[in-house]
Amino acid sequence: MLKYILKRFGSTILVLFGASVLVFFMTVHSGDPLADLRESNDPDAPYQMEQRIRVMDLDQPWYVRYWGWLRGVLGCFYGQCDFGVNREGQQMNSILAGAAQDSLRLVFIATIASIVIGILIGIMSAIRQYSLFDYSVSFIIFLFWSMPVFWVAVLAKDYLAIGFNDWMQDGGHFSWPQIFIISAILAVAIPLVAGGDPMRRVITGAMTFAVSVGALWFFDSSSFATTPRIGGIGIIILSLALAVGLTALISGLNNRKVLYTSLMVAGIGIVAYYATWGLLENPPGGWFLMLGLFALTIVVCVVLARVFGGYAKGQATAVSVITGTLISGLILLDHFMYHWPELISLKARPISTIGSHTRRFTEDDVTWWQVNLDLLTQLWVPTMVLMITSVATYTRYTRSSMLEVARQDYIRTARAKGANERSVTFKHAFRNAMIPLATIVAFDFAGLIGGTVILEQVFNWNGMGGLFVTGLQQVDPAPVMGFVIVTGFVAVMFNFLADIAYALLDPRIRV
């Protein structure tokens, strides 16, 4: 395996090298970098032209310019990266770092959310093949798949950003017609997902409608939109519900070892919520502290599962880790909700339609929570746009892969041996269905990076997409090459990780 990893890593470097040579050659020959100065009536234009020729080395052959750029990039191997300068003489290192941070943050969040949602919907669609739910999901997924990104981005900008801001300025209240319409939609959608005979669907729909009306009325009367909270009671209820629900889903409630382990994880999570409240009020180290606490959570969950899991250590570990992760997410969400009124007081219209962050929120007098809440609100609409097209991909491939695996002999053998349907679906079918999905994740991530080029133009983000377009328009290879190296490296690394994941998902695969 080590030999294979080194071999694949070497081929990855060769791919990046070949791509960089090709893109550099095409960029420098795509136009005249001095065209704007040749057409200028500014008496200082000749001097500016000489300056640009000197900065961009336009008096040198393209391969000499490429070698100068490559030497700076190779310095990354010993900690002295130099991505050159753009035509204005600005260092690309700092520009590239800011652009990469914005774009990759957007793509990573959209990818993770798309994988989770798409795989869950795909599994449900495969289990209930040719049902009303399956047909409805197929219609919606194909609709999302066919939507152009720029069109979806404009609609989302209008309804999810501008419309939401208008609603927040009006106090974030629901009218009774809105409450009834939302409840009616849920009363149709939830029975469609839950399934069952017609009478069961009618009862489920009626109960959903009644609960939705009551919940929306409560949220409206308590001004939940402007002062949201989960609170201690909510954390306790949701933590216990996650522990029991995940145990029932993965191993069954009859497996007492797994159930008790997950309940212990929930109990520790509830205690941690109160114990860390003061520490997280102004977290020293920011996200480094958050990541450290999350790593500690995973370690505690694994140790508890190994100690108390008994014969079902594997299932106990899976349930404990997922439960601990989701409870950590709930605690983080509650802290963000607690600080939401502070953001509203600073920004009456919290979701901006231009830019990746609010500039004044980077000042020292603004708290860590306000800065990150602002970043999350700016990510909301672009992430939803990327998810719409990406969820469709994961749903269709998960469904088709699950249906193909379900016809295999070992699935029939597992059922013949008396394994319950939960074990057949998740332990036998899903793991093998994940093998082709590993490749899809790698290609889809590269596709999402390409999609951000259009998306960043719509939302006016100063990310990798804007950097790439600006470099092409100005015939400036430095920004273009920065885009190619960062996005290309991430794309080929995802393909590299997908190849390694094959061996982890299927022990028969070694090379």
XYZ file of C-alpha atoms in Angstrom:
511
model
C 0.000 0.000 0.000
C 2.822 2.432 0.833
C 4.395 1.806 -2.569
C 1.050 2.460 -4.250
C 0.525 5.700 -2.302
C 3.972 6.990 -3.260
C 3.342 6.027 -6.865
C 0.003 7.844 -6.951
C 1.527 10.880 -5.245
C 4.231 11.014 -7.917
C 1.663 10.841 -10.698
C -0.285 13.644 -8.971
C 2.794 15.892 -9.104
C 3.247 15.096 -12.812
C -0.395 15.930 -13.539
C -0.073 19.291 -11.792
C 3.156 20.035 -13.645
C 1.628 19.240 -17.038
C -1.479 21.275 -16.299
C 0.577 24.264 -15.142
C 2.700 24.289 -18.312
C -0.358 24.077 -20.553
C -2.349 26.745 -18.718
C 0.618 29.141 -18.516
C 1.257 28.798 -22.249
C -2.407 29.372 -23.136
C -2.733 32.349 -20.787
C 0.301 34.304 -21.985
C -0.768 33.793 -25.626
C -4.447 34.660 -25.085
C -4.077 38.384 -25.703
C -2.029 41.539 -25.234
C -1.349 42.448 -21.575
C -0.495 46.015 -22.706
C -3.686 46.586 -24.723
C -5.242 49.005 -22.198
C -2.072 51.146 -22.115
C -1.663 51.186 -25.906
C -5.154 52.668 -26.224
C -4.684 55.130 -23.344
C -4.367 58.896 -23.920
C -2.566 59.335 -20.603
C 0.791 61.093 -21.216
C 2.255 58.792 -18.563
C 1.226 55.676 -20.504
C 4.737 54.934 -21.944
C 6.238 54.915 -18.455
C 3.438 52.691 -17.159
C 4.042 50.361 -20.097
C 7.728 50.060 -19.222
C 6.842 49.366 -15.606
C 4.423 46.603 -16.560
C 6.924 45.034 -18.941
C 9.451 44.964 -16.138
C 7.037 43.606 -13.523
C 5.607 40.884 -15.781
C 8.890 40.092 -17.582
C 7.180 40.630 -20.931
C 10.564 41.006 -22.627
C 11.339 37.340 -21.865
C 10.123 34.199 -23.697
C 7.152 32.431 -22.141
C 9.215 29.469 -20.961
C 11.631 31.743 -19.115
C 8.716 33.440 -17.404
C 7.255 30.042 -16.542
C 10.537 28.843 -15.052
C 10.714 31.947 -12.862
C 7.181 31.278 -11.627
C 7.882 27.556 -11.095
C 10.988 28.242 -8.988
C 8.904 30.365 -6.643
C 6.216 27.655 -6.320
C 8.809 24.941 -5.700
C 9.897 26.964 -2.687
C 6.733 25.654 -0.977
C 8.602 22.383 -0.364
C 10.941 24.176 2.058
C 8.487 26.744 3.429
C 9.210 29.717 1.114
C 6.278 29.840 -1.296
C 6.340 32.602 -3.889
C 3.427 32.739 -6.318
C 4.837 35.829 -7.998
C 3.207 39.214 -8.477
C 0.266 40.362 -10.553
C 0.563 43.054 -13.173
C 0.052 45.767 -10.538
C 3.124 44.505 -8.662
C 1.100 43.086 -5.731
C 2.332 39.891 -4.099
C 0.096 36.963 -4.995
C 0.735 35.090 -1.731
C -1.575 37.247 0.380
C -4.155 37.714 -2.405
C -4.250 33.985 -3.091
C -4.544 33.113 0.598
C -7.627 35.308 1.062
C -9.276 34.123 -2.160
C -8.593 30.444 -1.423
C -9.982 30.787 2.097
C -13.310 32.160 0.835
C -13.751 29.740 -2.079
C -12.606 26.522 -0.407
C -14.709 27.270 2.680
C -17.773 27.548 0.443
C -16.981 24.398 -1.549
C -16.116 22.255 1.505
C -19.339 23.149 3.341
C -21.463 22.616 0.216
C -19.749 19.275 -0.484
C -20.187 17.893 3.040
C -23.835 18.986 3.231
C -24.551 17.593 -0.240
C -22.960 14.230 0.597
C -24.974 13.785 3.801
C -28.317 14.908 2.364
C -27.859 13.250 -1.032
C -26.833 9.862 0.381
C -29.703 9.782 2.893
C -32.280 10.630 0.225
C -30.698 8.154 -2.196
C -30.874 5.306 0.345
C -34.528 6.039 1.134
C -35.358 6.241 -2.563
C -33.662 2.885 -3.237
C -35.367 1.154 -0.306
C -38.764 2.382 -1.526
C -38.204 1.834 -5.238
C -41.137 2.700 -7.531
C -43.098 4.242 -4.658
C -44.686 7.680 -4.768
C -41.739 8.959 -2.741
C -39.281 7.507 -5.277
C -41.085 9.087 -8.228
C -41.352 12.456 -6.457
C -37.657 12.451 -5.528
C -36.679 11.481 -9.081
C -38.725 14.362 -10.515
C -37.277 16.939 -8.098
C -33.719 15.646 -8.536
C -33.858 15.783 -12.325
C -35.336 19.283 -12.044
C -32.418 20.403 -9.854
C -29.916 18.658 -12.130
C -31.091 20.600 -15.172
C -31.033 24.040 -13.551
C -28.170 26.347 -14.684
C -26.117 27.634 -11.765
C -26.318 31.323 -12.710
C -30.129 31.218 -12.930
C -30.503 29.460 -9.581
C -28.057 31.956 -8.042
C -30.128 34.948 -9.185
C -33.372 33.416 -7.861
C -31.741 32.470 -4.554
C -30.294 35.951 -4.214
C -33.760 37.435 -4.645
C -35.791 35.097 -2.432
C -33.363 33.623 0.133
C -31.392 36.828 0.736
C -33.424 39.914 -0.140
C -36.749 38.288 0.795
C -35.358 36.997 4.097
C -33.895 40.425 4.947
C -37.256 42.086 4.269
C -38.945 39.520 6.519
C -36.405 40.159 9.303
C -36.898 43.917 9.049
C -40.633 43.361 9.538
C -39.865 41.583 12.819
C -39.613 38.019 11.547
C -43.298 37.249 12.133
C -45.519 34.736 10.342
C -49.012 35.667 9.242
C -51.788 33.114 9.654
C -51.989 32.451 5.885
C -48.235 31.761 5.868
C -48.586 29.420 8.850
C -51.365 27.447 7.145
C -49.530 27.257 3.799
C -46.257 26.038 5.361
C -48.135 23.527 7.524
C -50.064 22.229 4.508
C -46.839 21.724 2.550
C -45.312 19.797 5.463
C -48.521 17.786 5.865
C -48.077 16.561 2.285
C -44.281 16.120 2.300
C -43.771 14.252 5.595
C -46.317 11.452 4.910
C -44.690 11.108 1.502
C -41.364 10.424 3.219
C -42.801 8.303 6.021
C -44.774 6.087 3.656
C -47.366 3.504 4.722
C -50.936 2.736 3.665
C -53.350 5.567 2.695
C -55.006 5.714 6.137
C -51.637 5.966 7.883
C -50.610 8.768 5.538
C -53.822 10.681 6.244
C -53.299 10.369 10.005
C -49.622 11.355 9.709
C -50.542 14.358 7.546
C -53.211 15.536 9.975
C -50.876 15.234 12.949
C -48.094 17.008 11.018
C -50.447 19.864 10.106
C -51.597 20.309 13.716
C -48.060 20.160 15.158
C -46.728 22.549 12.489
C -49.447 25.116 13.121
C -48.789 24.980 16.854
C -45.003 25.147 16.472
C -45.086 28.064 14.012
C -47.524 29.943 16.235
C -45.229 29.388 19.227
C -42.133 30.502 17.289
C -43.970 33.582 16.054
C -45.340 34.583 19.451
C -41.941 34.082 21.123
C -40.093 36.122 18.435
C -37.898 33.121 17.689
C -36.598 34.671 14.440
C -34.937 37.567 16.295
C -34.129 35.841 19.613
C -33.652 32.136 18.833
C -32.481 29.617 21.437
C -32.284 25.883 21.962
C -31.544 26.291 25.648
C -30.600 23.765 28.288
C -33.961 21.947 28.182
C -33.752 21.685 24.405
C -30.202 20.327 24.567
C -31.250 17.665 27.084
C -34.286 16.547 25.081
C -32.502 16.553 21.717
C -29.412 14.787 23.099
C -31.454 11.940 24.550
C -33.547 11.747 21.378
C -30.404 11.486 19.247
C -28.962 8.752 21.432
C -32.130 6.653 21.308
C -32.919 7.383 17.663
C -29.453 6.610 16.317
C -29.317 3.412 18.362
C -32.674 2.327 16.935
C -31.523 3.164 13.407
C -28.065 1.559 13.459
C -28.235 -1.361 15.883
C -31.766 -1.580 17.266
C -33.004 -0.795 20.764
C -32.655 -4.451 21.761
C -28.885 -3.987 21.764
C -28.624 -2.692 25.315
C -24.845 -2.256 25.252
C -25.062 0.207 22.367
C -28.073 1.981 23.885
C -26.393 2.470 27.274
C -23.187 3.689 25.609
C -25.045 6.246 23.498
C -26.983 7.441 26.557
C -23.685 7.906 28.420
C -22.412 9.993 25.491
C -25.602 12.067 25.639
C -25.170 12.549 29.400
C -21.567 13.701 28.993
C -22.682 16.057 26.222
C -25.335 17.609 28.464
C -22.783 18.103 31.264
C -20.283 19.572 28.776
C -22.912 22.065 27.577
C -23.098 23.653 31.021
C -19.430 23.144 31.907
C -18.075 24.874 28.791
C -20.565 27.744 28.587
C -18.235 30.293 30.183
C -15.230 29.075 28.201
C -17.084 29.376 24.875
C -18.527 32.793 25.658
C -15.273 34.314 24.392
C -13.300 31.293 23.075
C -9.516 31.756 23.315
C -7.952 30.542 20.099
C -11.253 30.598 18.194
C -11.676 27.660 15.860
C -8.517 25.983 17.176
C -10.246 25.600 20.544
C -13.403 24.340 18.816
C -11.458 21.748 16.831
C -9.586 20.683 19.966
C -12.833 20.185 21.893
C -14.307 18.272 18.958
C -11.261 15.987 18.791
C -11.607 15.381 22.547
C -15.277 14.532 21.998
C -14.408 11.899 19.380
C -11.748 10.361 21.650
C -14.178 10.154 24.592
C -16.872 8.588 22.381
C -14.482 5.945 21.028
C -13.142 5.091 24.504
C -16.655 4.729 25.930
C -17.705 2.521 23.018
C -14.663 0.276 23.378
C -15.044 -0.049 27.155
C -18.825 -0.473 27.403
C -19.738 -1.674 23.911
C -19.209 -5.344 24.704
C -19.596 -7.669 21.725
C -21.023 -4.814 19.622
C -18.017 -2.489 19.856
C -18.173 -1.594 16.169
C -21.818 -0.515 16.251
C -21.327 1.168 19.623
C -18.436 3.181 18.200
C -20.466 4.290 15.173
C -23.481 5.293 17.285
C -21.356 7.041 19.925
C -19.265 9.030 17.449
C -22.300 10.166 15.432
C -24.211 11.033 18.622
C -21.257 12.972 20.045
C -20.732 14.812 16.762
C -24.376 15.871 16.473
C -24.562 16.957 20.125
C -21.405 19.031 19.614
C -23.130 20.614 16.614
C -26.204 21.395 18.727
C -24.078 23.057 21.412
C -22.272 25.162 18.804
C -25.600 26.043 17.162
C -27.050 27.158 20.494
C -24.114 29.509 21.065
C -24.557 30.991 17.593
C -28.287 31.438 18.253
C -27.521 33.106 21.573
C -25.417 35.728 19.789
C -27.831 36.192 16.861
C -29.537 39.299 18.394
C -26.115 40.974 18.571
C -25.673 40.479 14.840
C -29.174 41.828 14.154
C -28.375 44.940 16.180
C -25.317 45.550 13.984
C -26.914 44.476 10.696
C -30.656 44.950 10.359
C -30.407 43.047 7.050
C -28.148 40.156 8.114
C -27.662 38.423 4.757
C -25.679 40.565 2.338
C -25.949 39.862 -1.381
C -22.478 41.215 -2.185
C -19.159 39.989 -0.857
C -18.084 37.083 1.346
C -17.989 39.050 4.620
C -18.754 42.440 6.130
C -15.554 44.458 6.327
C -16.310 46.201 9.611
C -16.775 42.812 11.270
C -13.061 42.141 11.109
C -12.276 44.901 13.610
C -10.999 44.130 17.099
C -14.086 45.534 18.851
C -16.358 42.896 17.263
C -16.623 39.541 19.060
C -15.554 36.200 17.596
C -19.163 35.012 17.453
C -20.309 38.093 15.534
C -17.510 37.715 12.981
C -18.294 34.055 12.367
C -22.052 34.577 12.354
C -21.505 37.130 9.622
C -19.385 34.656 7.651
C -22.063 31.976 8.019
C -24.848 34.281 6.855
C -22.774 35.220 3.810
C -22.265 31.514 3.044
C -25.949 30.660 3.343
C -27.189 31.527 -0.151
C -24.132 30.441 -2.235
C -23.994 27.157 -0.315
C -27.661 26.477 -1.048
C -27.087 27.130 -4.755
C -24.158 24.713 -4.949
C -26.062 22.125 -2.921
C -29.069 22.156 -5.250
C -27.057 20.783 -8.149
C -24.709 18.622 -6.101
C -27.390 16.871 -4.011
C -28.965 15.678 -7.249
C -25.718 13.930 -8.219
C -25.280 12.090 -4.918
C -28.942 11.094 -4.726
C -29.035 9.533 -8.185
C -25.725 7.692 -7.832
C -26.574 6.462 -4.332
C -29.944 5.168 -5.497
C -28.560 3.382 -8.545
C -25.618 1.950 -6.597
C -27.869 0.691 -3.781
C -30.250 -0.936 -6.268
C -27.362 -2.667 -8.024
C -25.912 -3.962 -4.761
C -29.355 -5.135 -3.578
C -29.414 -7.684 -6.407
C -26.141 -9.323 -5.365
C -25.967 -12.838 -3.958
C -24.508 -11.838 -0.592
C -27.535 -9.606 0.084
C -29.893 -12.535 -0.506
C -27.643 -14.680 1.676
C -27.773 -12.145 4.513
C -31.573 -12.094 4.383
C -31.697 -15.902 4.220
C -29.549 -16.093 7.370
C -32.153 -14.037 9.203
C -30.398 -10.650 9.338
C -32.835 -7.800 9.937
C -33.458 -5.256 7.200
C -31.546 -2.539 9.030
C -28.411 -4.676 9.133
C -28.835 -5.715 5.501
C -29.239 -2.098 4.356
C -26.487 -0.380 6.319
C -23.955 -3.109 7.113
C -24.035 -5.159 3.901
C -25.492 -2.995 1.123
C -24.466 0.557 1.960
C -20.768 -0.107 2.513
C -20.424 -1.748 -0.906
C -22.558 0.936 -2.534
C -20.095 3.547 -1.245
C -17.277 2.307 -3.507
C -18.417 4.066 -6.721
C -19.512 7.089 -4.670
C -15.899 7.664 -3.604
C -15.056 8.528 -7.214
C -18.127 10.743 -7.579
C -17.095 12.796 -4.539
C -13.696 13.516 -6.093
C -15.099 14.584 -9.460
C -17.970 16.533 -7.940
C -15.612 18.529 -5.732
C -13.635 19.584 -8.802
C -16.912 20.473 -10.536
C -18.039 22.601 -7.598
C -14.784 24.546 -7.728
C -15.517 25.271 -11.393
C -19.068 26.293 -10.477
C -17.807 28.903 -8.024
C -16.306 30.861 -10.948
C -19.851 31.732 -12.063
C -21.277 31.932 -8.557
C -18.686 34.409 -7.334
C -19.497 36.707 -10.235
C -23.185 36.754 -9.233
C -22.470 37.389 -5.536
C -19.354 39.531 -6.153
C -17.045 37.377 -4.029
C -13.325 38.060 -4.173
C -12.588 34.356 -4.333
C -10.735 32.021 -6.643
C -13.312 32.452 -9.389
C -12.914 36.217 -9.476
C -9.138 35.843 -9.395
C -9.245 33.492 -12.364
C -11.557 35.696 -14.455
C -9.544 38.837 -13.684
C -6.294 37.134 -14.664
C -7.740 35.965 -17.982
C -9.176 39.394 -18.794
C -5.858 41.095 -18.035
C -3.713 38.367 -19.674
C -1.929 38.078 -16.337
C -0.645 34.544 -15.718
C 0.086 34.970 -11.982
C -3.600 35.010 -10.776
C -4.568 32.311 -13.277
C -1.709 30.046 -12.197
C -2.566 30.608 -8.542
C -6.115 29.437 -9.283
C -4.873 26.401 -11.208
C -2.379 25.314 -8.541
C -4.741 25.652 -5.559
C -7.870 24.206 -7.183
C -5.887 21.655 -9.181
C -4.032 20.454 -6.115
C -7.264 20.072 -4.144
C -8.960 18.252 -7.051
C -6.155 15.741 -7.639
C -5.764 15.183 -3.907
C -9.443 14.281 -3.673
C -8.938 11.783 -6.499
C -5.896 10.483 -4.638
C -7.924 10.058 -1.433
C -10.718 8.380 -3.392
C -8.265 5.747 -4.641
C -7.094 5.056 -1.088
C -10.705 4.937 0.127
C -11.336 2.007 -2.217
C -9.030 -0.186 -0.147
C -10.696 0.914 3.086
C -14.212 0.264 1.772
C -13.396 -3.043 0.061
C -10.653 -5.236 1.580
C -10.304 -7.074 -1.761
C -8.895 -3.922 -3.348
C -5.201 -3.445 -2.727
C -3.921 -1.608 -5.824
